[in-house]
Amino acid sequence: MTIGVWILGDQLWSEQAALQRRAIAKSNTPVILIESRQWVQVRSYHRQKLVLVWSAMRHFAEELRTDGWSVTYNIAEEFETPLNAWIQAEGITELFVMQPNDRPFVALLRSLELPCQLTLVPNNRFLWTADEFGQWAKGRKNLLMEYFYREGRQRFQVLMEGKQPIAGRWNFDKENRKPPKGKLDTPEPLWFEPDAITQEVMAWVQQGNFTSYGALEPFRWGVTRSHALQVLDTFIQTRLPTFGPYQDAMVTHEDTMWHALLSPYLNLGLLQPMEVIAAAEQAYYDHNLSLNSIEGFIRQVLGWREFMHGLYHHVDEDYPQRNFFDHQQPLPDFFWDAKQADMNCLRQVLTQVEHMAYAHHIQRLMILANFSLIAGLNPQEVENWFHAAFIDAYDWVMQTNVIGMGLFADGGILASKPYAASANYVNRMSDYCKSCRYKPTQRTGEAACPFNFFYWDFLDRHRSVLEQQGRTSFILKNLDKMPPEELAEIRQRAADWHNQRSPR
């Protein structure tokens, strides 16, 4: 009996479950990694995402070889042909694969016709298993991240004093919402120069016979666990101490602010959630850092990331097709070409995404997703773009974040209200409005900001539904105070905006 291990592209960890099974040993266990050109044709992925994944895979294969594993690395059009050839050549009778995070890949595994037994090994890349999340969610009327996060703090004893949170508070969000004022002294992020392996991948992507998006260069992301650990250390030392207050702020030409830039490495397996959480918590004790910065960051990993993953596996399989508001407007061309965006906030964020496949969480939620929601864009088209465009995007990440959090297309399974906001929010939390042709204070007239007329048009179109949402019902009363002719112009401007644009 010969056991083989297939390592997927987001499972790049030497202690991942399939490699750690007791029945296998390095010396006589064949391992395979496969790059599939067909798989990346599902959508127009950002070129830097492709480089990151494939370079990280190739580097990880080399690390496994150095560690004594027998590794085959295959570049092919699809998975099944090279996998079957390898199984037969190695005489493999049982193939171990760690349970994929993404449902589409689970479906792909089920469709494969293999000449051996396929064994899915439980995934050990998250702090909560899908079953544990299901037990937590069972019987709850509302699945609120806040309560999940608090239970996680207690369960793993993070920032706790016995059964109570340190300083007697679970949440420091109010201290972490400062608008950008004056000159901000933001720290430089840690970047890397592409080595020979990464340059080879970049050349392959450049000449690739598939549709892709975004700039290939400069590519500055890390591609190994060593790189990822250096980024973590840099964040802890130079960015975490002042991370909290301005984590929601958006500033022109400040692409990363104080953000950690760790999500690509966590989602690939190059970093593990508890080592990241532990490093942040230890920094609090060692250096007496501000608790709002520490708690705000840990909440993103222990709370939000684990909650998104657990919820993804908890909801029904039709979740990706949810469209609560029945929004059908096509995705505008400027999502794929930022130069076409005449709103400065959208142009700034989309240009940043084109250049580096990254934007921080408020840019994603309150600029890109917020606009998509109030403009009535089709949720599936929006989610597809998010999945294609971002360096840290995977199915389990984007379904709940975009369909649920960003667009409220799940009808409130995840969020307690739609995250809809007018230009007032953008103007308060960024400097984008200062250099825009539109006026953030106007909702009618030629200078009216689309965030404003779309916001009020959204409330008007969905009033009957939103009245049932307790947290938005009071805002709707402002519609009654609006002169009929003003509301009529708002409706017309929203309609005209869409009529002037065509999909990609």
PDB file of C-alpha atoms in Angstrom, residues 42-44 319-323 326-336 350 368-369 372-373 375-390 398-399 402-403 407 409 498 501-504:
ATOM      1  CA  VAL A  42     -12.697  30.562 -14.318  1.00  0.00           C
ATOM      2  CA  ARG A  43     -12.333  34.360 -13.979  1.00  0.00           C
ATOM      3  CA  SER A  44      -9.891  37.121 -14.983  1.00  0.00           C
ATOM      4  CA  TYR A 319     -25.750  31.216  -0.808  1.00  0.00           C
ATOM      5  CA  PRO A 320     -23.568  32.431  -3.712  1.00  0.00           C
ATOM      6  CA  GLN A 321     -26.697  33.019  -5.809  1.00  0.00           C
ATOM      7  CA  ARG A 322     -28.564  35.075  -3.200  1.00  0.00           C
ATOM      8  CA  ASN A 323     -29.871  38.437  -4.418  1.00  0.00           C
ATOM      9  CA  ASP A 326     -32.988  41.645  -6.867  1.00  0.00           C
ATOM     10  CA  HIS A 327     -30.248  43.973  -8.091  1.00  0.00           C
ATOM     11  CA  GLN A 328     -29.512  43.401 -11.779  1.00  0.00           C
ATOM     12  CA  GLN A 329     -27.395  46.338 -12.966  1.00  0.00           C
ATOM     13  CA  PRO A 330     -24.252  45.108 -14.762  1.00  0.00           C
ATOM     14  CA  LEU A 331     -20.786  45.782 -13.431  1.00  0.00           C
ATOM     15  CA  PRO A 332     -19.478  49.057 -14.941  1.00  0.00           C
ATOM     16  CA  ASP A 333     -16.399  48.982 -17.136  1.00  0.00           C
ATOM     17  CA  PHE A 334     -14.405  51.100 -14.695  1.00  0.00           C
ATOM     18  CA  PHE A 335     -14.078  48.174 -12.289  1.00  0.00           C
ATOM     19  CA  TRP A 336     -11.761  46.637 -14.870  1.00  0.00           C
ATOM     20  CA  LEU A 350      -9.560  50.909  -8.229  1.00  0.00           C
ATOM     21  CA  LEU A 368     -16.373  49.455  -3.580  1.00  0.00           C
ATOM     22  CA  ALA A 369     -19.091  47.346  -1.937  1.00  0.00           C
ATOM     23  CA  SER A 372     -22.138  48.459  -5.678  1.00  0.00           C
ATOM     24  CA  LEU A 373     -24.969  48.060  -3.172  1.00  0.00           C
ATOM     25  CA  ALA A 375     -26.124  51.503  -7.332  1.00  0.00           C
ATOM     26  CA  GLY A 376     -27.960  48.181  -7.573  1.00  0.00           C
ATOM     27  CA  LEU A 377     -25.161  46.183  -9.193  1.00  0.00           C
ATOM     28  CA  ASN A 378     -25.675  42.463  -9.648  1.00  0.00           C
ATOM     29  CA  PRO A 379     -24.190  40.711  -6.555  1.00  0.00           C
ATOM     30  CA  GLN A 380     -22.747  37.803  -8.495  1.00  0.00           C
ATOM     31  CA  GLU A 381     -20.899  40.090 -10.912  1.00  0.00           C
ATOM     32  CA  VAL A 382     -19.555  42.143  -8.019  1.00  0.00           C
ATOM     33  CA  GLU A 383     -18.423  39.057  -6.099  1.00  0.00           C
ATOM     34  CA  ASN A 384     -16.748  37.662  -9.216  1.00  0.00           C
ATOM     35  CA  TRP A 385     -14.771  40.898  -9.609  1.00  0.00           C
ATOM     36  CA  PHE A 386     -13.711  40.936  -5.942  1.00  0.00           C
ATOM     37  CA  HIS A 387     -12.632  37.303  -6.251  1.00  0.00           C
ATOM     38  CA  ALA A 388     -10.623  38.043  -9.388  1.00  0.00           C
ATOM     39  CA  ALA A 389      -9.072  41.327  -8.291  1.00  0.00           C
ATOM     40  CA  PHE A 390      -7.729  40.793  -4.777  1.00  0.00           C
ATOM     41  CA  MET A 398     -15.445  36.525  -0.842  1.00  0.00           C
ATOM     42  CA  GLN A 399     -18.836  34.801  -0.695  1.00  0.00           C
ATOM     43  CA  VAL A 402     -19.274  40.385  -0.531  1.00  0.00           C
ATOM     44  CA  ILE A 403     -22.626  38.603  -0.833  1.00  0.00           C
ATOM     45  CA  LEU A 407     -24.102  43.756  -0.487  1.00  0.00           C
ATOM     46  CA  ALA A 409     -27.648  39.994  -0.765  1.00  0.00           C
ATOM     47  CA  HIS A 498     -26.786  53.571 -15.562  1.00  0.00           C
ATOM     48  CA  ARG A 501     -22.717  53.091 -19.075  1.00  0.00           C
ATOM     49  CA  SER A 502     -22.437  49.659 -20.561  1.00  0.00           C
ATOM     50  CA  PRO A 503     -20.980  46.440 -19.123  1.00  0.00           C
ATOM     51  CA  ARG A 504     -17.582  45.031 -19.961  1.00  0.00           C
TER      52      ARG A 504
END
